[in-house]
PDB file of C-alpha atoms in Angstrom:
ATOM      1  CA  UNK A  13     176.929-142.510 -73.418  1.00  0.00           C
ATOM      2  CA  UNK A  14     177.772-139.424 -71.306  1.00  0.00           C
ATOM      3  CA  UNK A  15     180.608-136.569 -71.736  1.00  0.00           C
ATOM      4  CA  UNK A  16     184.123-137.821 -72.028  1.00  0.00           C
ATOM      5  CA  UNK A  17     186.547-138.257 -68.901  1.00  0.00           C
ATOM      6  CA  UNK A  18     187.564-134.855 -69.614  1.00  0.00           C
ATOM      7  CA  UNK A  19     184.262-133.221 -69.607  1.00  0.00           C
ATOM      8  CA  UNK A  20     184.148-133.258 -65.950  1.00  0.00           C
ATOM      9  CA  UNK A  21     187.570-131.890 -65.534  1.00  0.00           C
ATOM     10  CA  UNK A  22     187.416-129.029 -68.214  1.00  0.00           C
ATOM     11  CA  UNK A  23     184.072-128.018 -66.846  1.00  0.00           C
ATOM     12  CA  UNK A  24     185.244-127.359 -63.519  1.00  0.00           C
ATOM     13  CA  UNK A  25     188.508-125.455 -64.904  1.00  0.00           C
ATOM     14  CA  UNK A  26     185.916-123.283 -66.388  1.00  0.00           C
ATOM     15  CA  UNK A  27     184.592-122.773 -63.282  1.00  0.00           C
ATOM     16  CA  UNK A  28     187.668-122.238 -60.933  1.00  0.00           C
ATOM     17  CA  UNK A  29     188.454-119.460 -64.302  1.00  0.00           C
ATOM     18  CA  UNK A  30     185.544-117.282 -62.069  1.00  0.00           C
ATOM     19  CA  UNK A  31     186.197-118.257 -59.327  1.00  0.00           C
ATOM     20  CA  UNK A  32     183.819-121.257 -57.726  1.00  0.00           C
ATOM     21  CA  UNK A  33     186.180-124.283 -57.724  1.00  0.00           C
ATOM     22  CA  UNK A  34     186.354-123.622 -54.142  1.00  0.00           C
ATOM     23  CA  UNK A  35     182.869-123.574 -53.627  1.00  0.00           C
ATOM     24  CA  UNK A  36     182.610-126.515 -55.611  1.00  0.00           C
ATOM     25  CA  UNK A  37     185.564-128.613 -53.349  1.00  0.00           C
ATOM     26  CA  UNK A  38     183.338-128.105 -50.389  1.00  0.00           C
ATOM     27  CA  UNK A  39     180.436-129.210 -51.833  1.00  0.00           C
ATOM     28  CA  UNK A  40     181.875-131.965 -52.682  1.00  0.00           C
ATOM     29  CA  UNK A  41     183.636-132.339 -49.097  1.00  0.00           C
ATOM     30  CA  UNK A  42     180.298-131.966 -47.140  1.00  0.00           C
ATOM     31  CA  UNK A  43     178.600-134.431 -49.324  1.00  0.00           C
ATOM     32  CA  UNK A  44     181.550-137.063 -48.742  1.00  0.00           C
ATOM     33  CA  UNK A  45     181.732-136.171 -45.194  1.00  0.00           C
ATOM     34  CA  UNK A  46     178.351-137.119 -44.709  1.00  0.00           C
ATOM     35  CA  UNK A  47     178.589-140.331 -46.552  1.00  0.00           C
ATOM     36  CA  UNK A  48     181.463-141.516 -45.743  1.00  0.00           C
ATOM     37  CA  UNK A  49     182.498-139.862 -42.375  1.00  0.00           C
ATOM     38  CA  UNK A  50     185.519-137.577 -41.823  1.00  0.00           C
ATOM     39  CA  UNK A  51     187.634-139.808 -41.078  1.00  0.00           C
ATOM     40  CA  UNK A  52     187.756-140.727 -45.273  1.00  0.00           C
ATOM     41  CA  UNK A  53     188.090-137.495 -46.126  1.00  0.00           C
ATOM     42  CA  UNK A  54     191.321-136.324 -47.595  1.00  0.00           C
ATOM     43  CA  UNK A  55     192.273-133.910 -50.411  1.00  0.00           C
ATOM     44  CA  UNK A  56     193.250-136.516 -52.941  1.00  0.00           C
ATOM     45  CA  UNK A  57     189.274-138.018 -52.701  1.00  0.00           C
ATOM     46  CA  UNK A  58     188.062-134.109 -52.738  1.00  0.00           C
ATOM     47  CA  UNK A  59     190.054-133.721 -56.137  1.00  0.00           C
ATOM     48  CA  UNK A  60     188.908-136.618 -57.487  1.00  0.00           C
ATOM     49  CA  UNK A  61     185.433-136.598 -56.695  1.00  0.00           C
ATOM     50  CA  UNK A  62     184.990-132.695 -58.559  1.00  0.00           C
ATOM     51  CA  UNK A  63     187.256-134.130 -61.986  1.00  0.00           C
ATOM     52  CA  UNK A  64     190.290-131.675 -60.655  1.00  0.00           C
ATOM     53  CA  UNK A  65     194.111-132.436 -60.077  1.00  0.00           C
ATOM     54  CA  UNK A  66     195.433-133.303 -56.325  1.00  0.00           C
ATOM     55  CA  UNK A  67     196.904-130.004 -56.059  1.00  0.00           C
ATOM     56  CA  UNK A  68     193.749-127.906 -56.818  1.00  0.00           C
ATOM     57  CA  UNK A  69     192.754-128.830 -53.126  1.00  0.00           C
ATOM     58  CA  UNK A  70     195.757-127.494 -51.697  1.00  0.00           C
ATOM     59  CA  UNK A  71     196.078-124.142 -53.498  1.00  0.00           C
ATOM     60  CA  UNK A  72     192.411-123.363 -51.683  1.00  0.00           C
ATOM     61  CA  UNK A  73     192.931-125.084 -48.419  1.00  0.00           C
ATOM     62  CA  UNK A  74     196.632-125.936 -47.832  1.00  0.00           C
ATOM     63  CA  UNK A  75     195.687-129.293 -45.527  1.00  0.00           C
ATOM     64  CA  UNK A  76     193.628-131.260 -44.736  1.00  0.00           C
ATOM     65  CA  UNK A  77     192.990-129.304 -41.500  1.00  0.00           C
ATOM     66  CA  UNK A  78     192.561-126.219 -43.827  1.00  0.00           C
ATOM     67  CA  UNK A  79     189.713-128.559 -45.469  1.00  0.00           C
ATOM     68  CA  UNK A  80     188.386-128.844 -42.209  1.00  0.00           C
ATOM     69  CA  UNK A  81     188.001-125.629 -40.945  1.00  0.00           C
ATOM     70  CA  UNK A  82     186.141-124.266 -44.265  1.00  0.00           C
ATOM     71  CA  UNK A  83     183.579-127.101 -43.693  1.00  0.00           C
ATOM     72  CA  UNK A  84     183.336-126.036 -40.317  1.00  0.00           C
ATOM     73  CA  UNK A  85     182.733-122.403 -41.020  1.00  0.00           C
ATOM     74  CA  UNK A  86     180.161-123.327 -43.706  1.00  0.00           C
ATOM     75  CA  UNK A  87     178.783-125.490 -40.758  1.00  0.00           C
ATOM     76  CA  UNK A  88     178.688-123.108 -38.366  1.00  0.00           C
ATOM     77  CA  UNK A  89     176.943-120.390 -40.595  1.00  0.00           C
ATOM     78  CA  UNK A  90     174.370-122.553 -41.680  1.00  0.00           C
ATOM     79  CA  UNK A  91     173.903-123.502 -37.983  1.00  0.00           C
ATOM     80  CA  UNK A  92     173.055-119.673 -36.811  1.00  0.00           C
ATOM     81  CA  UNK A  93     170.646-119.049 -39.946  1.00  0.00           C
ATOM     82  CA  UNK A  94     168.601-122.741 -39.064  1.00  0.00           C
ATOM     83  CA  UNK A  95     168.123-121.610 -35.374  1.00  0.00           C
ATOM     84  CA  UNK A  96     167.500-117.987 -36.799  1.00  0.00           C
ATOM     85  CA  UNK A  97     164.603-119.410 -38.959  1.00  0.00           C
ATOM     86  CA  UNK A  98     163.274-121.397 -36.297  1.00  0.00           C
ATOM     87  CA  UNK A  99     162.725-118.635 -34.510  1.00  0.00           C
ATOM     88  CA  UNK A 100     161.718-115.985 -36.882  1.00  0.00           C
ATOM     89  CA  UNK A 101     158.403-118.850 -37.212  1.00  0.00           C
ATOM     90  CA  UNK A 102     157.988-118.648 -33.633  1.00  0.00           C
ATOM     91  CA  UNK A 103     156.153-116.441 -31.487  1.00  0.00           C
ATOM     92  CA  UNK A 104     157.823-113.776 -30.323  1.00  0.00           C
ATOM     93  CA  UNK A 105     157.758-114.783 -26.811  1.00  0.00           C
ATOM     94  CA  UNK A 106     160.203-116.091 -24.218  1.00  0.00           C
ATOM     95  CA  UNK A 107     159.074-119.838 -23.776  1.00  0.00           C
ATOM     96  CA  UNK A 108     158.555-120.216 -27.912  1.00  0.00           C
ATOM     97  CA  UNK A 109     161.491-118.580 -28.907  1.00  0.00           C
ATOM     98  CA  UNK A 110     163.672-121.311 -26.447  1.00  0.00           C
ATOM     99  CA  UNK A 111     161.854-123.935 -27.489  1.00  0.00           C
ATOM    100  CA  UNK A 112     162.457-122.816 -31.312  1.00  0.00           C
ATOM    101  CA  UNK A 113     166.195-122.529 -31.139  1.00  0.00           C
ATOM    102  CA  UNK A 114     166.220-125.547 -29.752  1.00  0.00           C
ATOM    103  CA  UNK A 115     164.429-127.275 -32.730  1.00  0.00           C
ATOM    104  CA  UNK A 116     166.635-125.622 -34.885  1.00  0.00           C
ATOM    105  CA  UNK A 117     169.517-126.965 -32.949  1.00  0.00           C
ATOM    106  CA  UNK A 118     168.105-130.452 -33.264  1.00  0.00           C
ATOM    107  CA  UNK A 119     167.564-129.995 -36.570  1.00  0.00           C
ATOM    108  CA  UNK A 120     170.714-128.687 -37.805  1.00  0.00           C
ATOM    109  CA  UNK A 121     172.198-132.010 -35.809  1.00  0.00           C
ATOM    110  CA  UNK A 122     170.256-134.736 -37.021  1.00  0.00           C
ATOM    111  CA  UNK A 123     170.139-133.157 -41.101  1.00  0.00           C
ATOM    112  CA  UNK A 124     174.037-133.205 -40.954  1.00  0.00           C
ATOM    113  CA  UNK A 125     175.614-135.203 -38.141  1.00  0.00           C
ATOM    114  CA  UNK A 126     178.980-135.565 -39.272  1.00  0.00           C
ATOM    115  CA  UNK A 127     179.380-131.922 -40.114  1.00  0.00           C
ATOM    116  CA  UNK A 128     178.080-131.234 -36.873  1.00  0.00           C
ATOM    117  CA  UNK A 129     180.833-133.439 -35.005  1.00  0.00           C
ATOM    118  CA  UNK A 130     182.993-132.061 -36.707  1.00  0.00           C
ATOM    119  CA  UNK A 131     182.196-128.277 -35.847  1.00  0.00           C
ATOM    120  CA  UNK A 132     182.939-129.286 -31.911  1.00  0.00           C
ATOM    121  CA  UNK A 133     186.076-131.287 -32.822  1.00  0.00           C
ATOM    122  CA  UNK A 134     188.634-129.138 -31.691  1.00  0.00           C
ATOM    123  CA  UNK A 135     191.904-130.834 -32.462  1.00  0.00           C
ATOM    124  CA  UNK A 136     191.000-130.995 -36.063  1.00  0.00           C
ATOM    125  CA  UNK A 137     190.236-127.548 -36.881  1.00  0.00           C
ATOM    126  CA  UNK A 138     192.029-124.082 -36.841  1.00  0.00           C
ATOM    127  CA  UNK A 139     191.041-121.873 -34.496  1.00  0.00           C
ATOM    128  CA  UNK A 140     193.356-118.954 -35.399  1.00  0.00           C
ATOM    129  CA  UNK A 141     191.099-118.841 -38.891  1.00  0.00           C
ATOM    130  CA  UNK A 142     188.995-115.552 -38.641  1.00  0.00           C
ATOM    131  CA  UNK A 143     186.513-116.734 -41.159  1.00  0.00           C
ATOM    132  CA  UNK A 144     185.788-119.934 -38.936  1.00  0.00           C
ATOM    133  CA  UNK A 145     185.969-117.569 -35.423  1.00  0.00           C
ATOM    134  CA  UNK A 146     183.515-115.112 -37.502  1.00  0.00           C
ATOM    135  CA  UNK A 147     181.253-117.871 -38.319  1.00  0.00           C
ATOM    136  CA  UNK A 148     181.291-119.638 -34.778  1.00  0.00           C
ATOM    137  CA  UNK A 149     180.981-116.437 -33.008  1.00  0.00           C
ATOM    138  CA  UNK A 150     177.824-115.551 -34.688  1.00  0.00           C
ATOM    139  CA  UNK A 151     176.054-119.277 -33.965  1.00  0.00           C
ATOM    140  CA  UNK A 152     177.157-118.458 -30.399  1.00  0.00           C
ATOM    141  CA  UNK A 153     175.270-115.036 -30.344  1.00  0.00           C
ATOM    142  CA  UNK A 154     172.433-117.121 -31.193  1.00  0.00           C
ATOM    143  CA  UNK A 155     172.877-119.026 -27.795  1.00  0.00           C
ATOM    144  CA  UNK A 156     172.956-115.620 -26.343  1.00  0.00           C
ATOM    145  CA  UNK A 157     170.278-113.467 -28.057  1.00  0.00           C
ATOM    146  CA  UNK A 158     167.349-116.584 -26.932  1.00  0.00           C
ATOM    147  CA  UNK A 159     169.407-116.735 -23.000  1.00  0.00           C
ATOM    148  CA  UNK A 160     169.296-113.154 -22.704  1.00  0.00           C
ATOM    149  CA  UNK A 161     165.307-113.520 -21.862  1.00  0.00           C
ATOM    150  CA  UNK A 162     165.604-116.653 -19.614  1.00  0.00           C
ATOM    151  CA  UNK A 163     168.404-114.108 -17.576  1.00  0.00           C
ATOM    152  CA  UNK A 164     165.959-111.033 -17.005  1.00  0.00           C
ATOM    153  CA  UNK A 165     162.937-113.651 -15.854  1.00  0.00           C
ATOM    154  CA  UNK A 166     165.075-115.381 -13.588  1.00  0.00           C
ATOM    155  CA  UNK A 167     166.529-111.705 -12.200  1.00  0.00           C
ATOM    156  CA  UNK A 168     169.932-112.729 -12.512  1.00  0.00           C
ATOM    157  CA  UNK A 169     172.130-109.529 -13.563  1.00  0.00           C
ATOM    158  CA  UNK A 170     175.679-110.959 -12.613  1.00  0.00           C
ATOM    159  CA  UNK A 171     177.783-111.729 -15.600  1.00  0.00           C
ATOM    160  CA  UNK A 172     178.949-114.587 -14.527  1.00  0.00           C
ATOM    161  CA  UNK A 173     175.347-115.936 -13.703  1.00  0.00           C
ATOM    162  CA  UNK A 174     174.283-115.104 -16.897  1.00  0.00           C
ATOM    163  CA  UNK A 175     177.243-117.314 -18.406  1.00  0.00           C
ATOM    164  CA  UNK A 176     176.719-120.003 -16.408  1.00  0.00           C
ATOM    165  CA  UNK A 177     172.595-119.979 -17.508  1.00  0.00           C
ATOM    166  CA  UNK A 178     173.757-119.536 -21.088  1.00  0.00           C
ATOM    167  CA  UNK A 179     176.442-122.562 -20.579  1.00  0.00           C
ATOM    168  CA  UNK A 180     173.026-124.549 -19.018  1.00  0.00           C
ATOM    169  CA  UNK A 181     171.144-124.193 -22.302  1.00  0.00           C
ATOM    170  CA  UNK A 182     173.584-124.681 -24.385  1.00  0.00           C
ATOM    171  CA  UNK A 183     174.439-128.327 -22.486  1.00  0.00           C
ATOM    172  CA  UNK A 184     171.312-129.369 -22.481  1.00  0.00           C
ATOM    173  CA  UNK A 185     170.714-128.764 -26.506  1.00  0.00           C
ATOM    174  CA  UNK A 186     174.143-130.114 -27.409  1.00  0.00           C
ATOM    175  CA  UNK A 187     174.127-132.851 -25.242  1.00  0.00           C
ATOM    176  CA  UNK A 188     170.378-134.319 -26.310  1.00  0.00           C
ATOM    177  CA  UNK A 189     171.810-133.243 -30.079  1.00  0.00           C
ATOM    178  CA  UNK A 190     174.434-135.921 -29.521  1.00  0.00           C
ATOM    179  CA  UNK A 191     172.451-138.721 -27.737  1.00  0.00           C
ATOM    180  CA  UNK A 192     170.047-138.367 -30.709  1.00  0.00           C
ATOM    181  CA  UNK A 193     172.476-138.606 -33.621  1.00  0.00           C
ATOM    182  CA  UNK A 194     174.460-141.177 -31.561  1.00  0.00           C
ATOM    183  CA  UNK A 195     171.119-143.492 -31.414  1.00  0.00           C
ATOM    184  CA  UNK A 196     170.732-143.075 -27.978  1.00  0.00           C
ATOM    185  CA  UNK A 197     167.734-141.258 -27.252  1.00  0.00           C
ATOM    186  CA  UNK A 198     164.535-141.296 -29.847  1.00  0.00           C
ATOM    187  CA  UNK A 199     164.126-137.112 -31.349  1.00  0.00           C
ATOM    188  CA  UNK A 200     161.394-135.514 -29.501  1.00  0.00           C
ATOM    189  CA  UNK A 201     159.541-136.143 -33.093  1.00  0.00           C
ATOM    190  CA  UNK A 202     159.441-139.940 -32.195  1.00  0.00           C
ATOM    191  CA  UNK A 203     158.031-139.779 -29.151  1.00  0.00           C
ATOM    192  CA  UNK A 204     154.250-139.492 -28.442  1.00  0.00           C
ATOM    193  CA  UNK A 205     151.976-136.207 -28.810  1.00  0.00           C
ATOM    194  CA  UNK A 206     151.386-134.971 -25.402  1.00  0.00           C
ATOM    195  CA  UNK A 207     149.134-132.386 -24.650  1.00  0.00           C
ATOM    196  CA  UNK A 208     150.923-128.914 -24.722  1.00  0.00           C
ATOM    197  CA  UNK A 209     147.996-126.431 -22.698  1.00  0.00           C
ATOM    198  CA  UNK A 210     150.249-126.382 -19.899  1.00  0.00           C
ATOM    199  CA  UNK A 211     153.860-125.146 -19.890  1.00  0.00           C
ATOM    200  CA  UNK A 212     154.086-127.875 -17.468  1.00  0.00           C
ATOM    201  CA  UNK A 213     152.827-130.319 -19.865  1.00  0.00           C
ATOM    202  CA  UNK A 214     156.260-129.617 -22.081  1.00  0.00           C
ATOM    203  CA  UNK A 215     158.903-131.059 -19.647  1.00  0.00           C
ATOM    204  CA  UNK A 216     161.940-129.554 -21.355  1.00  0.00           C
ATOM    205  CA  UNK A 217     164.565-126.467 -19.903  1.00  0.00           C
ATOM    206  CA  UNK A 218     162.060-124.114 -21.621  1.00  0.00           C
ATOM    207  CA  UNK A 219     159.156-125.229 -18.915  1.00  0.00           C
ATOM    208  CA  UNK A 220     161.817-125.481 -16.257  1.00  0.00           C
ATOM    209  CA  UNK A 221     162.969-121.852 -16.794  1.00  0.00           C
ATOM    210  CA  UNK A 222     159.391-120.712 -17.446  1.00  0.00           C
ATOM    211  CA  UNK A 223     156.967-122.007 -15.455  1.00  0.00           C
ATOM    212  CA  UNK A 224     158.584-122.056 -12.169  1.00  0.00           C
ATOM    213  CA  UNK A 225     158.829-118.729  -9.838  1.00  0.00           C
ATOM    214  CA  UNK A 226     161.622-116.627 -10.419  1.00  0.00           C
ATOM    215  CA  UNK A 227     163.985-116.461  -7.392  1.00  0.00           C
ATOM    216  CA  UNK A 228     165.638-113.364  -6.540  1.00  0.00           C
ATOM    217  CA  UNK A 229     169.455-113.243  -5.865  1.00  0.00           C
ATOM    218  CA  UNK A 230     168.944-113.308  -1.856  1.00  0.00           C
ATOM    219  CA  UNK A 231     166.955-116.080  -1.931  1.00  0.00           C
ATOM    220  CA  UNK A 232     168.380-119.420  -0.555  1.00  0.00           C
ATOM    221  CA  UNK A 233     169.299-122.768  -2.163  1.00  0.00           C
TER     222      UNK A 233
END
């Protein structure tokens, strides 16, 4: 036989005592939410699941929403440092370093889908919480740090250009994320080897960006 139906509970006491019970709650949380889907998720489930009382949840995140938004800024964090280490294995050129970021996208996406919807769904998380704004803010100077190269070999110097490239990257990553956790489209891992000596051979945003002429901002449509 195994502990007692108390073990659980007093153990984790022990632990909230220094501290980790919260840690432990959205451990918990991100390992339901990926089973079960976030619609299932609640508090009561949360408390149950570590061997706590109802109100333990509460006292750390207030709501269910509060729930939320900590899973979302664990999300978010882990998010940056995958596309950080995608890139710190890539050469440290232009073309890789795209192409890395956006494997690290991908792979953040498809290794935790439901955490990832649930980053982008608005409505359910609060966006006044600085530790989720930190956390989001520093995946999104991800997105810029791997633009900012794209920008100076296309020329473009106007803010607003810049955005709009930055807002192009970011599309096409999220949106292929999405179609790929959604069962739509097969990950670029499922489709077959092609021969990469050409940048042209790649036919992805990097190789659009890359291996076309860079216009100049008189230069027509």
């Amino acid at each position: 036989m195994g502990p007692s139906a108390s073990a659980p509970a007093s153990g984790v006491r022990q632990a909230y005592h220094h501290g980790d019970l919260r840690n432990a709650l959205i451990d918990a949380a991100l390992a339901m939410l990926e089973v079960e889907g976030a619609d299932h998720l609640s508090l009561r489930a949360v408390a149950s699941s570590v061997g706590v009382s109802h109100a333990a949840p509460a006292h750390h995140f207030g709501s269910l929403r509060g729930l939320r938004t900590a899973l979302a800024t664990v999300g978010f964090t882990r998010f940056a440092a995958t596309m950080r280490a995608a890139r710190a294995k890539a050469p440290d050129e232009p073309i890789a370093q795209l192409r890395a970021a956006r494997d690290g996208y991908l792979s953040f996406a498809t290794g935790s889908p439901a955490l990832f919807r649930l980053m982008f769904t608005s409505p359910e998380l609060d966006w006044n919480d600085a530790a989720l704004c930190a956390a989001a803010g520093g995946a999104r100077q991800e997105l810029s740090d791997y633009s900012a190269a794209a920008a100076r070999h296309l020329g473009l110097t106007d803010p607003h250009a810049i955005m709009r490239l930055e807002h192009l990257i970011w599309a096409e990553a999220h949106g292929e994320a999405h179609l790929v956790i959604d069962g739509r489209i097969p990950p670029s891992s499922a489709l077959p080897e092609i021969d990469k000596a050409s940048p042209l051979a790649v036919v992805d945003l990097a190789a659009l960006i890359y291996a076309v002429p860079a216009r100049t901002e008189g230069d027509g449509a």
